[in-house]
Short mmCIF file of C-alpha atoms in Angstrom, two decimals:
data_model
loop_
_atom_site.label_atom_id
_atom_site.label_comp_id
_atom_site.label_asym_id
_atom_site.label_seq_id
_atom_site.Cartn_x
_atom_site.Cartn_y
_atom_site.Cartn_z
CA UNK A 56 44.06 26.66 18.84
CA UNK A 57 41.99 28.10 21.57
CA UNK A 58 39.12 29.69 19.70
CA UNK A 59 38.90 25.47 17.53
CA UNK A 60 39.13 24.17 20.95
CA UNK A 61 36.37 26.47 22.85
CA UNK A 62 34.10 25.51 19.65
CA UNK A 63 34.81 21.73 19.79
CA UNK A 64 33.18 22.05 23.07
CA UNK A 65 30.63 23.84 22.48
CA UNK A 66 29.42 21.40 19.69
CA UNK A 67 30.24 18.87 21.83
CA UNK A 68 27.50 19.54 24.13
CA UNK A 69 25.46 20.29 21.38
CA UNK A 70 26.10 16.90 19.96
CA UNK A 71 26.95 18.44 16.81
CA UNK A 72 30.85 17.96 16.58
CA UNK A 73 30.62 15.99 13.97
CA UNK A 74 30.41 17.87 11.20
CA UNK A 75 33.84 19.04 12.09
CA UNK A 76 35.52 15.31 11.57
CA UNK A 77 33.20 14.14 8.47
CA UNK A 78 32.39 15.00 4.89
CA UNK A 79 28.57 15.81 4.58
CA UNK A 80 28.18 12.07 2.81
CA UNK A 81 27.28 12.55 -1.18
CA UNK A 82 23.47 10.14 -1.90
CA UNK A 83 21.72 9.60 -4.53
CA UNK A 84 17.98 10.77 -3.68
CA UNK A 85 16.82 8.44 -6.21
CA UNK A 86 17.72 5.12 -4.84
CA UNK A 87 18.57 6.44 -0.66
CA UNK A 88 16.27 4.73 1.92
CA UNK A 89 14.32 7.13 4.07
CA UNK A 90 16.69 6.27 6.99
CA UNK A 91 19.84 7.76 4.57
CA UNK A 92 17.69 10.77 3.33
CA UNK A 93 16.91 11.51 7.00
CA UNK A 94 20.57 11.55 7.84
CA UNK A 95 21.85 13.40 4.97
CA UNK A 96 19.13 15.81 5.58
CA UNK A 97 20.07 15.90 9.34
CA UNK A 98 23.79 16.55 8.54
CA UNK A 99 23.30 19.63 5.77
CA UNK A 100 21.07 20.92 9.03
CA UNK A 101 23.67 20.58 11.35
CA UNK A 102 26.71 21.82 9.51
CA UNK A 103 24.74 24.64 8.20
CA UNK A 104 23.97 25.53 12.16
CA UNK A 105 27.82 25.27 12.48
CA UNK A 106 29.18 27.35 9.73
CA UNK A 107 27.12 30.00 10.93
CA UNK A 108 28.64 29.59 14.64
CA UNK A 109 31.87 29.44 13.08
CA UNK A 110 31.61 32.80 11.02
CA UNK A 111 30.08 34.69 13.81
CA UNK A 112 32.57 33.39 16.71
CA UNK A 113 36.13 33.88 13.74
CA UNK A 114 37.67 36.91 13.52
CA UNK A 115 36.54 39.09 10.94
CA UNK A 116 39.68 39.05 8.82
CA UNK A 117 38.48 35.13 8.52
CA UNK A 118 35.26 35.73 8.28
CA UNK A 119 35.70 36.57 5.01
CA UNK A 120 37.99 34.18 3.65
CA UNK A 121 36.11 30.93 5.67
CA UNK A 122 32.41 32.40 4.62
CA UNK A 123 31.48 30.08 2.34
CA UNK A 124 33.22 27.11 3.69
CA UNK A 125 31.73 23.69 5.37
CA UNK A 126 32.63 23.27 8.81
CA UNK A 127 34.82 19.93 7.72
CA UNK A 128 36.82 22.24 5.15
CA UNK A 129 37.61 24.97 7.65
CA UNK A 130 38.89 22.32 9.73
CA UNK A 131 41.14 20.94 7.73
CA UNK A 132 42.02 24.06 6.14
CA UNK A 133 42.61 25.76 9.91
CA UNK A 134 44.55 22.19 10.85
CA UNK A 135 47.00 22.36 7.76
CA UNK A 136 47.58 26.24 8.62
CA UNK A 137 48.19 26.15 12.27
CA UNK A 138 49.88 22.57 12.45
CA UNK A 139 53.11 24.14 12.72
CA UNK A 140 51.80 26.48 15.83
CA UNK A 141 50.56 23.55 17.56
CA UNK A 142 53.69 21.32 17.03
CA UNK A 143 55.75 24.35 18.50
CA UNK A 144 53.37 24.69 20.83
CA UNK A 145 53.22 20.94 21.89
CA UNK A 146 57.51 21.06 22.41
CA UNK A 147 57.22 23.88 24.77
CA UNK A 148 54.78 21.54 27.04
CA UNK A 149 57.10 18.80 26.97
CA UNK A 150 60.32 21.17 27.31
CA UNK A 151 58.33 22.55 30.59
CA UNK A 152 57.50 19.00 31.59
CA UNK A 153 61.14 17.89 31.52
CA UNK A 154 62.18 20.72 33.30
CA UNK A 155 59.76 20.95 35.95
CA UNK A 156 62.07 19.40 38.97
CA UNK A 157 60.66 19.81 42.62
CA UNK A 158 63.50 21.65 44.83
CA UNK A 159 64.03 20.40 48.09
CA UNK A 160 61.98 21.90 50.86
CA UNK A 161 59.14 23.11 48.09
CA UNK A 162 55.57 22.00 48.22
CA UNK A 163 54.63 19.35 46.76
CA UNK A 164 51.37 19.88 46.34
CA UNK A 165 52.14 23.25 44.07
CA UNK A 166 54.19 21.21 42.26
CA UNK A 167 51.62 18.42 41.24
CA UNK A 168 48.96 21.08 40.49
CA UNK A 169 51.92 22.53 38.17
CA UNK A 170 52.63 19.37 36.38
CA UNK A 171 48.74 18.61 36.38
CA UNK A 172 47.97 21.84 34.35
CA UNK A 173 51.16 20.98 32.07
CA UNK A 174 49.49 17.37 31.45
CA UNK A 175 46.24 19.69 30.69
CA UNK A 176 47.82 21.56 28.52
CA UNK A 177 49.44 18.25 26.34
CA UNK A 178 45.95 16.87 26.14
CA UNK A 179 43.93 20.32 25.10
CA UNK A 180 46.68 20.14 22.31
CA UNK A 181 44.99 17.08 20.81
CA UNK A 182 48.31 14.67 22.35
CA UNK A 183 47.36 12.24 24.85
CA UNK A 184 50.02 10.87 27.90
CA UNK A 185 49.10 7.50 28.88
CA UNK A 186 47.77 7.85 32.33
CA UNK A 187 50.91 5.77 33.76
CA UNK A 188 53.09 7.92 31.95
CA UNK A 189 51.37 10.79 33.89
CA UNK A 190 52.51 9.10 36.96
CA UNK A 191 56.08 8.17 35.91
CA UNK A 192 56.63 12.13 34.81
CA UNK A 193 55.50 13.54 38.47
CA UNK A 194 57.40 10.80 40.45
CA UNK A 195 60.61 11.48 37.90
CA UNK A 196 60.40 14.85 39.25
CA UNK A 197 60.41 14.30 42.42
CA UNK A 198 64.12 15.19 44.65
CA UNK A 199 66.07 12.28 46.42
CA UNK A 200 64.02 13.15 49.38
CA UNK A 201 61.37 11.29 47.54
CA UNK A 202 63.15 8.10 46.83
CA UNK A 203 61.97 5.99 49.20
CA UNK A 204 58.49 7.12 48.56
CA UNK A 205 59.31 6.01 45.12
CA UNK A 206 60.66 2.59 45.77
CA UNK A 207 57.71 1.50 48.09
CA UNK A 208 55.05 3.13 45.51
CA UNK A 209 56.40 0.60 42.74
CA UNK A 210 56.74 -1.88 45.10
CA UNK A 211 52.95 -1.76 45.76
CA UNK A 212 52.31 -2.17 42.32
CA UNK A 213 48.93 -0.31 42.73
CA UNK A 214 46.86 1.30 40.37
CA UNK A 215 46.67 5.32 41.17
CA UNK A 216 45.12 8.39 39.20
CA UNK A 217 47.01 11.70 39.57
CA UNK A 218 44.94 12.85 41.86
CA UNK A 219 45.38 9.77 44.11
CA UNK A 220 49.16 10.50 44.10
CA UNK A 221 48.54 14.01 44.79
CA UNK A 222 46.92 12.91 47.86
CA UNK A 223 49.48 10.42 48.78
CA UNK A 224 52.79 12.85 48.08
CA UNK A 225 50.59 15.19 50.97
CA UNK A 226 50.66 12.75 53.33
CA UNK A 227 54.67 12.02 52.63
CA UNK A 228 55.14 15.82 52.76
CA UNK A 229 53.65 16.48 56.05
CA UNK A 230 55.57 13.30 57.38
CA UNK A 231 58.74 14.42 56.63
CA UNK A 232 58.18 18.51 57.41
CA UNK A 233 57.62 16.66 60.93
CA UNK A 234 60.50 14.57 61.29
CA UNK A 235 62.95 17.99 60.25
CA UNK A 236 61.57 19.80 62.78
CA UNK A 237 64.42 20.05 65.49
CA UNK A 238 62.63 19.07 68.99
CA UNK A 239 64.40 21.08 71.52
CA UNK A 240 66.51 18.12 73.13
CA UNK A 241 67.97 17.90 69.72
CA UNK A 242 68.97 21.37 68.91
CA UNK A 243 72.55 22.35 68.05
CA UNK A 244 74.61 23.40 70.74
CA UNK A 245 77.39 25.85 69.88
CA UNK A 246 80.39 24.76 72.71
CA UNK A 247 82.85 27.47 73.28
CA UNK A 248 86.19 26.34 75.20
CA UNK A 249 89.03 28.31 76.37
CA UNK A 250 90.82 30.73 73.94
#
């Protein structure tokens, strides 16, 4: 999953992904317009380029079994043989999501970054959250401490990335780390009386 991700990338800046997603299309040089010869030419270039990236970069054990393969077949070859690690791989993100619950007294701000790389992780799997959802998962994890934090962020009704919230569950943090710090008119007093 990492080594098809790290090459998506890669062809991704080289404009070249692609060949990864679609069939090198099938013409008939006969009756094809310059334009189609140009792009069917174009393609055989570029996923030639590609399988040859792809067998240098795979292991060599697959090397030899993916040698002689298009870049579109490996793909769908390597996606039918590795769906199964990526769906177990995909449950354990969500199982971590779910459990990820902020204590009381922990930073919030480790706690974002936490669910932020989780949310990374989801997405580098090929799964999307909806960027609201995003939202909804970090506030859901948030302790009763939090609540009315909660109540006047819906209340707003305004549009925030997860960065933006980040920023904003900082700024509650430090608030309430000040108002639990005992002043010294307010400290306990332990009263002893006779016997």
């Amino acid at each position: 999953m990492d080594w098809m991700r790290n090459l998506k990338m890669n062809l991704c800046y080289k404009k070249k992904e692609y060949v990864l997603d679609n069939l090198i299309p099938e013409i008939n040089e006969s009756n094809a317009t310059l334009e189609e010869l140009a792009l069917y030419k174009q393609h055989v270039d570029n996923a030639t380029k590609v399988a040859c990236i792809i067998v240098v970069t795979m292991l060599h054990e697959l090397q030899k079994f993916y040698g002689d393969y298009w870049p579109y077949d490996l793909s769908v070859d390597l996606a039918e043989k590795f769906h199964n690690k990526a769906r177990q791989e995909r449950y354990e993100v969500v199982k971590s999501i779910i459990a990820c619950k902020l204590k009381e007294r922990e930073s919030v701000c480790a706690h974002v970054q936490k669910m932020h790389i989780y949310v990374e992780r989801w997405e580098n799997l090929n799964a999307k959250f909806d960027k609201e959802l995003d939202i909804d998962l970090v506030l859901n994890s948030l302790p009763a401490s939090y609540d009315q934090f909660i109540l006047t962020y819906h209340l707003n009704k305004k549009e925030t990335t997860l960065t933006q919230l980040h920023s904003l569950l900082q700024t509650v943090e430090s608030g309430m780390k000040k108002t639990h710090v005992p002043s010294e008119t307010s400290a306990p007093i332990l009263a002893v009386n006779h016997g």
